């Protein structure tokens, strides 16, 4: 008997082939006597399908596992929505890279059968949160699984800010912004900006300057439990933004203070039993795959 009796399904809504994959997934689950629970917007795209549904942020109340059909972006959005539930999440890749979505939509039965027999790996991925204060009053907040990014928004101007770690002054920087990435996000925007790849099990963050005016400003790896404070300098002529996983933007203002910390809890991520992070890197990043002793 499966360890999971009710499985929530979240999916991108912009591609017909994704709906086809969702239908195949529902058929598979029902054959296993597992009840699918569709996210409300997905259910609205499938009229006539008689299964339970629930709003995205309440999905965890109705299931003991969640599957995300889409790419890494879909997975990130789902993670932020259900992170307050202690339930595992599994990704079915209908995107491009698929660092977070392991299961092929073309081999659902072969890849899902072992997982529902209890043969899988589970790991915890931590998240980070940002809180913005304006004149000592809260003005915005957000969470991220991949990264929090301070950037100029729609302006082409550089921004100037002060960086503090654990209340110690680190630097004053003029640049296009700063990426604060988790190990999960180290293979995303931070990697494109020249940051290092962090193994998912590391309890660390990487801070990556974006096109700094001073070329000696380099990425820094710090303890994940450190307290980061960014002060947007009063001299800035634009209102920068703080982006959460590239999907949610919070507007900051000159003089604002941005506090970034590790979020309590996190995401329980399920992988197939043979999952290998280095193999994922070889596959997704085009590393040399031949072994020559």
CSV table of C-alpha atoms in Angstrom, one decimal:
chain,number,residue,atom,x,y,z
A,1,UNK,CA,0.0,0.0,0.0
A,2,UNK,CA,1.3,3.5,-0.9
A,3,UNK,CA,2.6,5.7,1.9
A,4,UNK,CA,0.5,8.5,0.3
A,5,UNK,CA,-3.3,8.3,0.2
A,6,UNK,CA,-4.2,11.8,-1.2
A,7,UNK,CA,-1.9,13.7,-3.6
A,8,UNK,CA,-2.3,17.3,-4.5
A,9,UNK,CA,-1.6,18.4,-8.1
A,10,UNK,CA,-0.3,21.8,-9.1
A,11,UNK,CA,0.5,22.6,-12.7
A,12,UNK,CA,1.4,25.3,-15.2
A,13,UNK,CA,-1.7,26.4,-17.2
A,14,UNK,CA,-0.2,27.7,-20.4
A,15,UNK,CA,0.5,24.5,-22.4
A,16,UNK,CA,-1.9,21.8,-23.6
A,17,UNK,CA,0.7,19.1,-23.1
A,18,UNK,CA,0.8,19.8,-19.4
A,19,UNK,CA,-2.9,19.2,-19.1
A,20,UNK,CA,-2.4,15.9,-20.9
A,21,UNK,CA,0.3,15.0,-18.4
A,22,UNK,CA,-2.0,15.9,-15.5
A,23,UNK,CA,-4.7,13.6,-16.9
A,24,UNK,CA,-2.3,10.7,-17.2
A,25,UNK,CA,-1.1,11.4,-13.7
A,26,UNK,CA,-4.6,11.4,-12.4
A,27,UNK,CA,-5.3,8.0,-14.1
A,28,UNK,CA,-2.2,6.6,-12.7
A,29,UNK,CA,-3.0,7.7,-9.1
A,30,UNK,CA,-6.6,6.4,-9.3
A,31,UNK,CA,-5.4,3.0,-10.5
A,32,UNK,CA,-3.2,3.0,-7.4
A,33,UNK,CA,-6.3,3.8,-5.3
A,34,UNK,CA,-4.8,7.2,-4.5
A,35,UNK,CA,-7.1,10.2,-4.5
A,36,UNK,CA,-5.9,13.2,-6.6
A,37,UNK,CA,-6.7,16.7,-5.3
A,38,UNK,CA,-6.4,19.4,-7.9
A,39,UNK,CA,-5.4,23.0,-7.2
A,40,UNK,CA,-8.5,25.2,-7.9
A,41,UNK,CA,-7.2,27.0,-11.1
A,42,UNK,CA,-6.1,23.7,-12.6
A,43,UNK,CA,-9.5,22.1,-11.8
A,44,UNK,CA,-11.2,25.0,-13.6
A,45,UNK,CA,-9.1,24.2,-16.8
A,46,UNK,CA,-10.5,20.6,-16.7
A,47,UNK,CA,-14.3,20.8,-16.6
A,48,UNK,CA,-16.1,17.5,-16.3
A,49,UNK,CA,-13.3,16.0,-14.2
A,50,UNK,CA,-14.9,14.9,-10.9
A,51,UNK,CA,-12.2,15.0,-8.3
A,52,UNK,CA,-11.6,17.1,-5.2
A,53,UNK,CA,-10.0,20.5,-5.5
A,54,UNK,CA,-8.7,23.2,-3.2
A,55,UNK,CA,-7.2,26.7,-3.3
A,56,UNK,CA,-3.4,26.6,-3.7
A,57,UNK,CA,-2.6,28.0,-0.3
A,58,UNK,CA,-5.0,25.5,1.4
A,59,UNK,CA,-3.9,22.4,-0.7
A,60,UNK,CA,-1.8,21.0,2.1
A,61,UNK,CA,-4.9,20.7,4.3
A,62,UNK,CA,-6.3,18.1,1.9
A,63,UNK,CA,-3.4,15.9,0.9
A,64,UNK,CA,-0.3,14.3,2.3
A,65,UNK,CA,1.9,14.9,-0.8
A,66,UNK,CA,2.0,17.4,-3.6
A,67,UNK,CA,3.1,16.9,-7.2
A,68,UNK,CA,4.1,19.8,-9.4
A,69,UNK,CA,3.7,19.4,-13.2
A,70,UNK,CA,5.8,22.1,-14.9
A,71,UNK,CA,9.3,23.5,-14.7
A,72,UNK,CA,11.5,24.9,-11.9
A,73,UNK,CA,9.5,28.1,-12.0
A,74,UNK,CA,6.2,26.2,-11.3
A,75,UNK,CA,8.0,24.3,-8.5
A,76,UNK,CA,9.2,27.6,-6.9
A,77,UNK,CA,5.8,29.1,-6.9
A,78,UNK,CA,4.3,26.0,-5.4
A,79,UNK,CA,7.0,25.8,-2.7
A,80,UNK,CA,6.3,29.3,-1.5
A,81,UNK,CA,2.6,28.6,-1.4
A,82,UNK,CA,2.7,25.4,0.7
A,83,UNK,CA,5.9,25.8,2.7
A,84,UNK,CA,3.9,26.2,5.9
A,85,UNK,CA,2.8,22.5,5.5
A,86,UNK,CA,5.0,19.7,6.5
A,87,UNK,CA,4.3,17.6,3.4
A,88,UNK,CA,6.7,16.3,0.7
A,89,UNK,CA,6.8,17.7,-2.9
A,90,UNK,CA,7.7,15.9,-6.1
A,91,UNK,CA,8.3,17.6,-9.5
A,92,UNK,CA,7.3,16.2,-12.9
A,93,UNK,CA,9.4,18.0,-15.5
A,94,UNK,CA,7.5,19.9,-18.2
A,95,UNK,CA,10.0,22.8,-18.3
A,96,UNK,CA,13.5,23.2,-19.6
A,97,UNK,CA,16.3,22.7,-17.2
A,98,UNK,CA,14.4,20.9,-14.4
A,99,UNK,CA,16.9,21.1,-11.5
A,100,UNK,CA,13.9,20.6,-9.1
A,101,UNK,CA,11.6,18.4,-11.2
A,102,UNK,CA,13.0,14.9,-11.5
A,103,UNK,CA,10.3,12.8,-13.0
A,104,UNK,CA,10.0,12.5,-16.8
A,105,UNK,CA,6.4,12.9,-18.1
A,106,UNK,CA,7.1,10.1,-20.6
A,107,UNK,CA,7.9,7.5,-18.0
A,108,UNK,CA,5.4,8.2,-15.3
A,109,UNK,CA,4.6,4.6,-14.3
A,110,UNK,CA,8.2,3.4,-14.4
A,111,UNK,CA,9.5,6.3,-12.3
A,112,UNK,CA,6.6,6.7,-9.9
A,113,UNK,CA,6.0,3.0,-9.0
A,114,UNK,CA,9.2,2.8,-6.8
A,115,UNK,CA,8.3,6.1,-5.1
A,116,UNK,CA,4.9,4.9,-4.1
A,117,UNK,CA,6.5,1.7,-2.8
A,118,UNK,CA,8.5,3.9,-0.5
A,119,UNK,CA,11.7,3.7,-2.5
A,120,UNK,CA,12.9,7.3,-2.8
A,121,UNK,CA,15.2,9.9,-1.3
A,122,UNK,CA,13.9,12.8,0.7
A,123,UNK,CA,15.8,16.0,1.6
A,124,UNK,CA,15.0,19.2,3.3
A,125,UNK,CA,15.6,22.5,1.4
A,126,UNK,CA,15.6,25.6,3.4
A,127,UNK,CA,14.1,28.9,2.3
A,128,UNK,CA,14.9,32.6,3.1
A,129,UNK,CA,12.7,35.6,3.8
A,130,UNK,CA,13.1,39.3,3.4
A,131,UNK,CA,11.5,42.0,5.5
A,132,UNK,CA,11.7,45.7,4.4
A,133,UNK,CA,11.5,48.5,7.0
A,134,UNK,CA,10.9,52.1,6.1
A,135,UNK,CA,11.5,54.6,8.9
A,136,UNK,CA,11.5,51.6,11.3
A,137,UNK,CA,8.1,50.4,10.1
A,138,UNK,CA,7.4,47.3,8.0
A,139,UNK,CA,6.7,48.1,4.4
A,140,UNK,CA,6.9,44.7,2.7
A,141,UNK,CA,8.0,41.1,3.0
A,142,UNK,CA,8.5,38.0,0.9
A,143,UNK,CA,10.0,34.4,0.9
A,144,UNK,CA,12.1,32.5,-1.6
A,145,UNK,CA,13.4,29.0,-2.2
A,146,UNK,CA,16.0,30.1,-4.8
A,147,UNK,CA,17.0,33.6,-4.2
A,148,UNK,CA,16.2,37.1,-3.1
A,149,UNK,CA,17.5,39.8,-5.5
A,150,UNK,CA,18.0,43.5,-4.9
A,151,UNK,CA,17.9,45.2,-8.3
A,152,UNK,CA,17.1,48.6,-9.9
A,153,UNK,CA,13.7,47.5,-11.1
A,154,UNK,CA,12.7,49.2,-14.4
A,155,UNK,CA,15.6,51.7,-14.2
A,156,UNK,CA,18.9,51.3,-16.0
A,157,UNK,CA,20.8,53.1,-13.2
A,158,UNK,CA,23.1,51.4,-10.8
A,159,UNK,CA,22.1,51.4,-7.1
A,160,UNK,CA,24.2,52.1,-4.0
A,161,UNK,CA,23.8,50.2,-0.8
A,162,UNK,CA,25.5,49.2,2.5
A,163,UNK,CA,25.8,45.5,3.3
A,164,UNK,CA,26.0,44.2,6.9
A,165,UNK,CA,26.3,40.6,8.0
A,166,UNK,CA,25.5,39.8,11.7
A,167,UNK,CA,25.6,43.5,12.4
A,168,UNK,CA,29.1,43.8,11.0
A,169,UNK,CA,29.7,46.3,8.2
A,170,UNK,CA,30.9,44.4,5.1
A,171,UNK,CA,31.0,47.0,2.3
A,172,UNK,CA,29.4,49.9,0.5
A,173,UNK,CA,28.6,48.8,-3.0
A,174,UNK,CA,27.6,50.5,-6.3
A,175,UNK,CA,26.2,47.9,-8.7
A,176,UNK,CA,23.2,46.6,-10.5
A,177,UNK,CA,22.2,44.9,-7.3
A,178,UNK,CA,22.9,41.8,-5.1
A,179,UNK,CA,21.7,38.2,-5.3
A,180,UNK,CA,21.3,36.3,-2.0
A,181,UNK,CA,20.9,32.7,-3.0
A,182,UNK,CA,20.3,29.4,-1.2
A,183,UNK,CA,22.1,26.2,-2.3
A,184,UNK,CA,18.9,25.4,-4.2
A,185,UNK,CA,19.2,28.8,-6.0
A,186,UNK,CA,23.0,28.6,-6.6
A,187,UNK,CA,22.4,26.8,-9.9
A,188,UNK,CA,20.0,29.5,-11.1
A,189,UNK,CA,20.4,33.3,-11.4
A,190,UNK,CA,23.4,33.3,-9.1
A,191,UNK,CA,25.3,30.9,-11.3
A,192,UNK,CA,24.6,33.1,-14.4
A,193,UNK,CA,26.0,36.1,-12.4
A,194,UNK,CA,29.3,34.2,-11.7
A,195,UNK,CA,28.5,32.7,-8.3
A,196,UNK,CA,29.6,29.2,-7.2
A,197,UNK,CA,27.5,26.0,-7.1
A,198,UNK,CA,26.6,25.0,-3.6
A,199,UNK,CA,25.8,21.4,-2.7
A,200,UNK,CA,22.1,21.2,-1.7
A,201,UNK,CA,23.0,19.8,1.7
A,202,UNK,CA,25.1,22.8,2.7
A,203,UNK,CA,23.8,25.2,5.3
A,204,UNK,CA,25.1,28.2,3.5
A,205,UNK,CA,24.1,31.2,1.4
A,206,UNK,CA,26.0,32.9,-1.4
A,207,UNK,CA,26.0,36.6,-2.0
A,208,UNK,CA,26.7,37.6,-5.6
A,209,UNK,CA,27.2,41.2,-6.7
A,210,UNK,CA,25.6,42.0,-10.0
A,211,UNK,CA,27.9,44.0,-12.3
A,212,UNK,CA,29.7,45.8,-9.5
A,213,UNK,CA,31.4,49.1,-10.3
A,214,UNK,CA,34.4,47.9,-8.3
A,215,UNK,CA,35.7,44.7,-10.0
A,216,UNK,CA,37.2,43.4,-6.7
A,217,UNK,CA,33.7,42.8,-5.3
A,218,UNK,CA,33.4,39.0,-5.5
A,219,UNK,CA,30.8,36.5,-4.4
A,220,UNK,CA,30.8,35.6,-0.7
A,221,UNK,CA,29.6,32.3,0.9
A,222,UNK,CA,28.3,32.8,4.4
A,223,UNK,CA,26.6,30.8,7.1
A,224,UNK,CA,22.9,30.3,6.3
A,225,UNK,CA,22.0,31.4,9.8
A,226,UNK,CA,23.7,34.8,9.4
A,227,UNK,CA,21.5,37.9,9.6
A,228,UNK,CA,21.9,40.0,6.5
A,229,UNK,CA,21.0,43.7,6.5
A,230,UNK,CA,21.0,45.8,3.3
A,231,UNK,CA,20.6,49.6,3.6
A,232,UNK,CA,19.5,51.3,0.4
A,233,UNK,CA,21.5,54.6,0.4
A,234,UNK,CA,19.6,57.9,0.5
A,235,UNK,CA,21.6,59.1,-2.5
A,236,UNK,CA,19.8,56.7,-4.9
A,237,UNK,CA,17.6,58.5,-7.4
A,238,UNK,CA,15.5,55.4,-8.1
A,239,UNK,CA,13.3,53.0,-6.2
A,240,UNK,CA,14.9,49.5,-6.4
A,241,UNK,CA,13.0,46.2,-6.0
A,242,UNK,CA,13.5,43.0,-4.1
A,243,UNK,CA,12.6,40.0,-6.2
A,244,UNK,CA,11.6,36.7,-4.6
A,245,UNK,CA,12.5,33.8,-6.9
A,246,UNK,CA,12.1,36.1,-9.8
A,247,UNK,CA,8.3,35.9,-9.4
A,248,UNK,CA,7.3,38.4,-6.7
A,249,UNK,CA,8.6,42.0,-6.5
A,250,UNK,CA,8.6,44.3,-3.5
A,251,UNK,CA,9.4,47.9,-4.0
A,252,UNK,CA,12.0,49.5,-1.8
A,253,UNK,CA,12.9,53.2,-1.4
A,254,UNK,CA,16.1,55.2,-0.6
A,255,UNK,CA,16.8,54.8,3.1
A,256,UNK,CA,15.0,51.5,3.4
A,257,UNK,CA,16.5,48.6,5.4
A,258,UNK,CA,16.2,45.1,4.0
A,259,UNK,CA,16.6,42.2,6.5
A,260,UNK,CA,17.2,38.8,5.0
A,261,UNK,CA,17.2,35.6,7.2
A,262,UNK,CA,16.8,31.9,7.0
A,263,UNK,CA,13.1,31.0,7.2
A,264,UNK,CA,11.8,28.6,9.8
A,265,UNK,CA,10.9,25.2,8.3
A,266,UNK,CA,11.4,24.6,4.6
A,267,UNK,CA,10.4,22.2,1.8
A,268,UNK,CA,10.6,18.4,1.9
A,269,UNK,CA,11.8,17.5,-1.6
A,270,UNK,CA,11.3,13.9,-2.9
A,271,UNK,CA,13.8,12.4,-5.5
A,272,UNK,CA,13.9,9.0,-7.1
A,273,UNK,CA,16.1,6.6,-5.2
A,274,UNK,CA,18.9,6.8,-7.7
A,275,UNK,CA,19.0,10.6,-7.7
A,276,UNK,CA,22.6,12.0,-8.0
A,277,UNK,CA,23.2,15.8,-7.8
A,278,UNK,CA,26.4,15.5,-9.8
A,279,UNK,CA,24.6,13.6,-12.5
A,280,UNK,CA,22.0,16.4,-12.6
A,281,UNK,CA,24.8,18.9,-13.1
A,282,UNK,CA,26.3,16.9,-15.9
A,283,UNK,CA,22.9,16.6,-17.6
A,284,UNK,CA,21.6,20.1,-17.1
A,285,UNK,CA,24.9,22.1,-17.4
A,286,UNK,CA,26.5,20.0,-20.1
A,287,UNK,CA,29.5,18.9,-18.1
A,288,UNK,CA,31.8,16.3,-19.7
A,289,UNK,CA,30.1,12.9,-19.0
A,290,UNK,CA,32.9,10.4,-19.9
A,291,UNK,CA,34.9,9.0,-17.1
A,292,UNK,CA,38.6,8.5,-18.0
A,293,UNK,CA,40.8,7.1,-15.2
